[in-house]
XYZ file of C-alpha atoms in Angstrom:
316
model
C 21.675 -6.251 31.693
C 19.721 -8.449 34.210
C 16.286 -7.884 32.830
C 17.304 -7.924 29.444
C 19.585 -9.732 26.871
C 22.194 -8.599 24.476
C 24.195 -10.401 21.775
C 27.707 -9.112 21.729
C 29.861 -8.136 24.738
C 31.139 -4.544 24.657
C 33.617 -2.358 26.458
C 32.130 -1.896 29.953
C 30.009 -4.889 30.151
C 29.500 -7.416 32.808
C 30.611 -11.147 31.973
C 30.658 -14.212 34.016
C 33.609 -16.029 33.416
C 32.705 -19.568 33.704
C 35.585 -22.195 34.304
C 33.592 -25.084 36.042
C 30.274 -24.882 37.807
C 32.004 -24.457 40.882
C 34.503 -21.874 39.538
C 32.600 -18.588 38.043
C 33.828 -15.097 38.473
C 32.316 -12.001 37.368
C 34.373 -9.476 35.482
C 33.689 -5.947 33.699
C 35.444 -6.012 30.849
C 37.766 -3.112 30.322
C 40.012 -2.453 27.185
C 43.672 -3.010 28.247
C 43.112 -5.181 31.414
C 43.870 -8.640 31.974
C 42.067 -11.268 33.697
C 44.312 -14.154 35.088
C 43.430 -17.378 36.776
C 45.005 -20.856 36.709
C 44.373 -21.338 32.866
C 46.471 -18.345 31.843
C 46.002 -14.893 31.057
C 42.657 -13.391 29.148
C 42.806 -10.044 27.729
C 39.734 -7.921 28.011
C 40.359 -6.628 24.385
C 40.288 -10.269 23.128
C 36.470 -10.336 24.694
C 35.411 -6.993 23.252
C 33.209 -7.954 20.350
C 32.752 -11.814 21.108
C 29.122 -12.988 21.466
C 28.024 -14.092 24.886
C 28.699 -17.847 25.197
C 31.743 -17.476 23.355
C 34.715 -19.806 24.241
C 37.977 -18.079 24.485
C 41.447 -19.387 24.894
C 44.408 -17.856 27.115
C 47.045 -15.683 25.658
C 49.347 -18.221 26.573
C 47.402 -21.108 25.278
C 47.295 -22.788 28.737
C 43.468 -23.509 28.932
C 40.170 -21.781 27.805
C 36.944 -20.169 29.690
C 33.544 -19.627 28.408
C 31.827 -15.817 28.748
C 28.412 -15.821 29.940
C 25.748 -12.992 29.757
C 24.807 -12.237 33.591
C 21.413 -13.754 34.852
C 20.034 -13.867 38.359
C 20.529 -17.306 38.530
C 24.425 -17.110 37.666
C 24.715 -13.767 39.923
C 23.482 -15.850 42.604
C 26.455 -18.193 42.284
C 29.049 -15.502 42.228
C 27.450 -12.605 44.247
C 29.828 -11.626 46.970
C 28.365 -12.451 50.355
C 27.709 -9.936 52.386
C 24.851 -11.793 54.200
C 23.288 -15.181 53.995
C 21.635 -15.407 50.582
C 18.697 -17.039 49.207
C 19.268 -19.817 46.419
C 16.814 -20.467 43.445
C 14.939 -23.338 45.043
C 13.721 -20.850 47.630
C 13.726 -18.026 44.921
C 11.134 -19.606 42.728
C 9.086 -20.993 45.213
C 8.666 -17.451 46.375
C 8.215 -15.880 43.281
C 5.576 -18.508 42.531
C 3.309 -17.947 45.914
C 3.922 -14.125 45.721
C 2.464 -14.489 41.945
C 5.477 -11.994 40.690
C 4.922 -11.075 37.201
C 5.653 -7.995 35.215
C 3.959 -4.809 36.305
C 3.789 -6.018 40.019
C 5.113 -3.688 42.612
C 6.989 -5.268 45.197
C 8.344 -4.670 48.756
C 11.358 -6.306 50.340
C 12.935 -5.829 53.760
C 16.365 -7.259 54.236
C 18.373 -6.466 50.839
C 21.532 -8.094 52.148
C 23.509 -9.132 49.189
C 20.996 -8.478 46.737
C 20.595 -11.941 45.301
C 16.926 -12.304 45.632
C 16.378 -8.573 44.542
C 18.057 -9.328 41.084
C 15.557 -12.194 40.666
C 12.709 -9.965 41.488
C 13.636 -7.388 39.204
C 13.853 -9.588 36.317
C 10.482 -10.956 36.993
C 8.647 -7.810 37.518
C 10.288 -5.746 34.667
C 9.878 -3.822 32.832
C 6.715 -2.146 34.148
C 6.982 -3.478 38.028
C 9.029 -1.752 40.453
C 10.822 -3.059 43.573
C 11.226 -1.101 47.001
C 13.844 -2.879 48.744
C 15.182 -1.452 52.537
C 18.598 -2.640 54.311
C 19.023 -1.217 57.744
C 22.940 -1.695 57.298
C 24.416 1.323 55.811
C 27.598 0.037 53.987
C 25.575 -2.905 52.919
C 22.799 -0.387 51.366
C 25.615 1.681 49.677
C 27.044 -1.416 48.157
C 23.927 -2.676 47.007
C 22.551 0.567 45.326
C 25.993 0.889 43.354
C 25.420 -2.869 42.142
C 21.950 -2.106 40.931
C 23.296 1.129 39.264
C 26.008 -1.010 37.610
C 23.672 -3.725 36.538
C 21.105 -1.187 34.919
C 18.723 -1.711 37.384
C 18.206 1.638 38.659
C 14.960 2.323 37.087
C 13.513 -1.026 38.523
C 14.709 -0.938 42.030
C 14.629 1.400 44.622
C 16.887 0.840 47.733
C 16.570 2.858 50.962
C 18.795 2.486 54.258
C 15.905 2.239 56.784
C 15.121 0.295 59.753
C 11.458 -0.799 58.971
C 11.112 -2.526 62.528
C 11.718 0.671 64.290
C 10.526 3.106 61.402
C 8.086 1.495 59.178
C 8.302 1.493 55.392
C 7.346 5.090 55.062
C 4.875 3.962 52.155
C 1.277 3.167 52.287
C -1.070 1.250 49.981
C 1.324 0.487 47.054
C 2.720 -3.141 47.120
C 1.264 -6.291 45.849
C 3.516 -8.249 47.588
C 5.873 -7.925 50.836
C 8.948 -10.252 51.404
C 10.493 -9.751 54.974
C 14.087 -11.413 55.518
C 14.794 -10.071 59.139
C 15.728 -11.546 62.897
C 12.016 -10.637 64.109
C 9.810 -10.423 61.153
C 6.835 -10.183 63.533
C 8.065 -6.883 64.561
C 7.471 -5.812 60.852
C 4.105 -7.397 60.166
C 2.338 -4.019 61.044
C 4.170 -1.876 58.840
C 3.894 -4.711 55.862
C -0.056 -4.459 56.507
C 0.310 -1.041 55.930
C 2.239 -1.048 52.782
C 0.098 -3.701 51.064
C -2.757 -2.421 48.664
C -5.852 -2.783 50.003
C -7.907 -2.844 46.793
C -6.749 -6.263 46.143
C -5.205 -9.336 47.778
C -1.989 -8.613 49.288
C 0.461 -11.588 49.794
C 3.471 -11.661 52.049
C 6.539 -14.208 52.712
C 8.769 -14.240 55.812
C 12.037 -15.861 55.395
C 13.218 -17.514 58.515
C 15.843 -19.903 59.827
C 14.306 -21.305 63.190
C 10.759 -22.802 63.801
C 10.512 -20.419 67.022
C 10.584 -17.620 64.492
C 7.847 -19.038 62.253
C 5.582 -19.604 65.350
C 5.876 -15.906 66.559
C 5.341 -14.598 62.920
C 2.190 -16.875 62.640
C 0.828 -15.205 65.707
C 1.546 -11.691 64.284
C 0.009 -12.544 61.053
C -3.325 -13.532 62.423
C -3.478 -10.747 64.907
C -3.394 -8.090 62.193
C -5.968 -9.807 59.969
C -3.877 -11.985 57.523
C -5.320 -15.406 56.660
C -4.378 -18.484 54.570
C -0.989 -18.816 56.945
C 1.063 -21.643 55.646
C 4.799 -22.417 56.239
C 6.849 -24.436 53.680
C 10.391 -25.714 53.340
C 12.315 -26.250 50.301
C 14.622 -29.246 50.177
C 16.196 -29.742 46.777
C 17.124 -33.500 46.077
C 19.401 -34.418 43.124
C 19.006 -37.454 41.127
C 21.567 -39.613 40.083
C 21.359 -40.929 36.469
C 23.666 -43.993 35.128
C 23.918 -46.881 32.870
C 23.183 -50.443 34.441
C 23.448 -53.727 33.012
C 20.509 -55.588 32.437
C 20.828 -59.292 31.288
C 18.790 -60.819 28.581
C 15.629 -62.323 30.605
C 15.190 -65.339 28.089
C 19.042 -66.574 28.496
C 18.685 -66.180 32.322
C 15.646 -68.576 32.448
C 17.554 -71.127 30.184
C 20.160 -71.181 33.077
C 22.996 -69.188 31.875
C 25.202 -67.622 34.239
C 24.629 -63.740 34.949
C 26.812 -61.082 36.093
C 25.363 -57.782 37.067
C 28.751 -56.007 38.058
C 30.651 -56.094 34.993
C 33.303 -52.905 34.896
C 34.007 -50.974 31.853
C 37.431 -52.850 31.914
C 35.690 -56.318 32.195
C 33.560 -55.445 29.237
C 36.209 -54.069 26.997
C 38.228 -57.202 27.709
C 35.063 -59.558 27.139
C 34.908 -57.655 23.625
C 38.593 -58.198 22.520
C 38.216 -61.977 23.500
C 35.116 -62.192 21.363
C 36.740 -60.428 18.317
C 39.701 -62.869 18.758
C 37.252 -66.079 18.976
C 34.905 -65.858 16.109
C 34.242 -69.325 15.755
C 33.437 -69.888 19.685
C 29.859 -69.437 20.936
C 29.602 -67.073 23.760
C 27.872 -69.111 26.562
C 27.485 -66.032 28.802
C 23.801 -64.333 28.373
C 23.913 -60.618 26.652
C 24.338 -57.726 28.632
C 22.195 -54.643 27.716
C 22.788 -51.209 29.383
C 19.744 -49.372 30.461
C 19.809 -45.677 31.826
C 18.409 -45.127 35.070
C 17.736 -42.754 37.763
C 17.530 -42.819 41.567
C 17.492 -40.114 44.382
C 20.751 -39.081 45.683
C 21.636 -40.933 49.102
C 22.762 -37.320 50.771
C 19.987 -34.496 50.505
C 20.967 -30.998 51.093
C 19.995 -29.788 54.490
C 17.607 -26.983 55.920
C 17.955 -23.548 54.625
C 15.041 -21.425 56.144
C 11.172 -21.795 56.811
C 9.178 -19.862 54.441
C 5.808 -18.564 55.939
C 3.042 -17.099 53.471
C -0.136 -15.480 54.303
C -2.666 -13.043 52.254
C -4.441 -9.967 53.153
C -7.725 -9.953 51.873
C -8.818 -6.617 50.284
C -11.119 -4.037 51.932
C -15.042 -4.589 51.041
C -17.070 -1.747 50.611
C -20.760 -2.150 51.066
């Protein structure tokens, strides 16, 4: 489901029920069941046979929802949070710097809620593979069940394992490693073992605190990694709105200019103009233009991303 698309909803399919950008919910469509929300009741049997993206009205006519195809981006917004998750600003940045693409083999430690795992699976499909490790037994079992339900079992292998204490148990197989651990510096040696030695290996460590970055950078250097760099992704929204611009020629001629005409004022002025066709309008012509500006408030810090590469072994 997550690495390939289908057109029509069938019995047993996963659907993202969209109400608003902040109100979405994943459901498995099962004939005979009913989905309820504040807009009414929606029969699953009515969803079967519809195309993904369809708009469906509630049985009692109180409202409607959209039925969306599951994607890693949408799953990130609706995934049950068992741990802190990565969001798409960090996910896309990491995927780029780890050079993830179809056919790559990736090792992840710290599966957590599986948000990043879904994105990795789609990026490296259909010929790549993700080995992901989670030390918490219940979280590992829950994530494994989700991967099976989402049709990712052939791309993702999950194991309940403490990689800091026991390593990955694999050697010389991975193109890239991602560490989301409280002490990633303790897993650097194991990461070096699992990376391939015949090509450039890449690693990323996800750490909330700068002290973790410092310790990780020292460990990476000690184990022969190079090009160690740290980034912080801060997403900034831009506001787009229409603002009034007066006619410059009329302004130069000394006509009064009002920059703050409200929508109500503009409607009132239009009505006045319609009722006074024979009277010249002494006010300058107001032209609206679309502008954008950065939002006054920027979303704060999530975590630091520490990257490094491991050069391949050179045989003389």
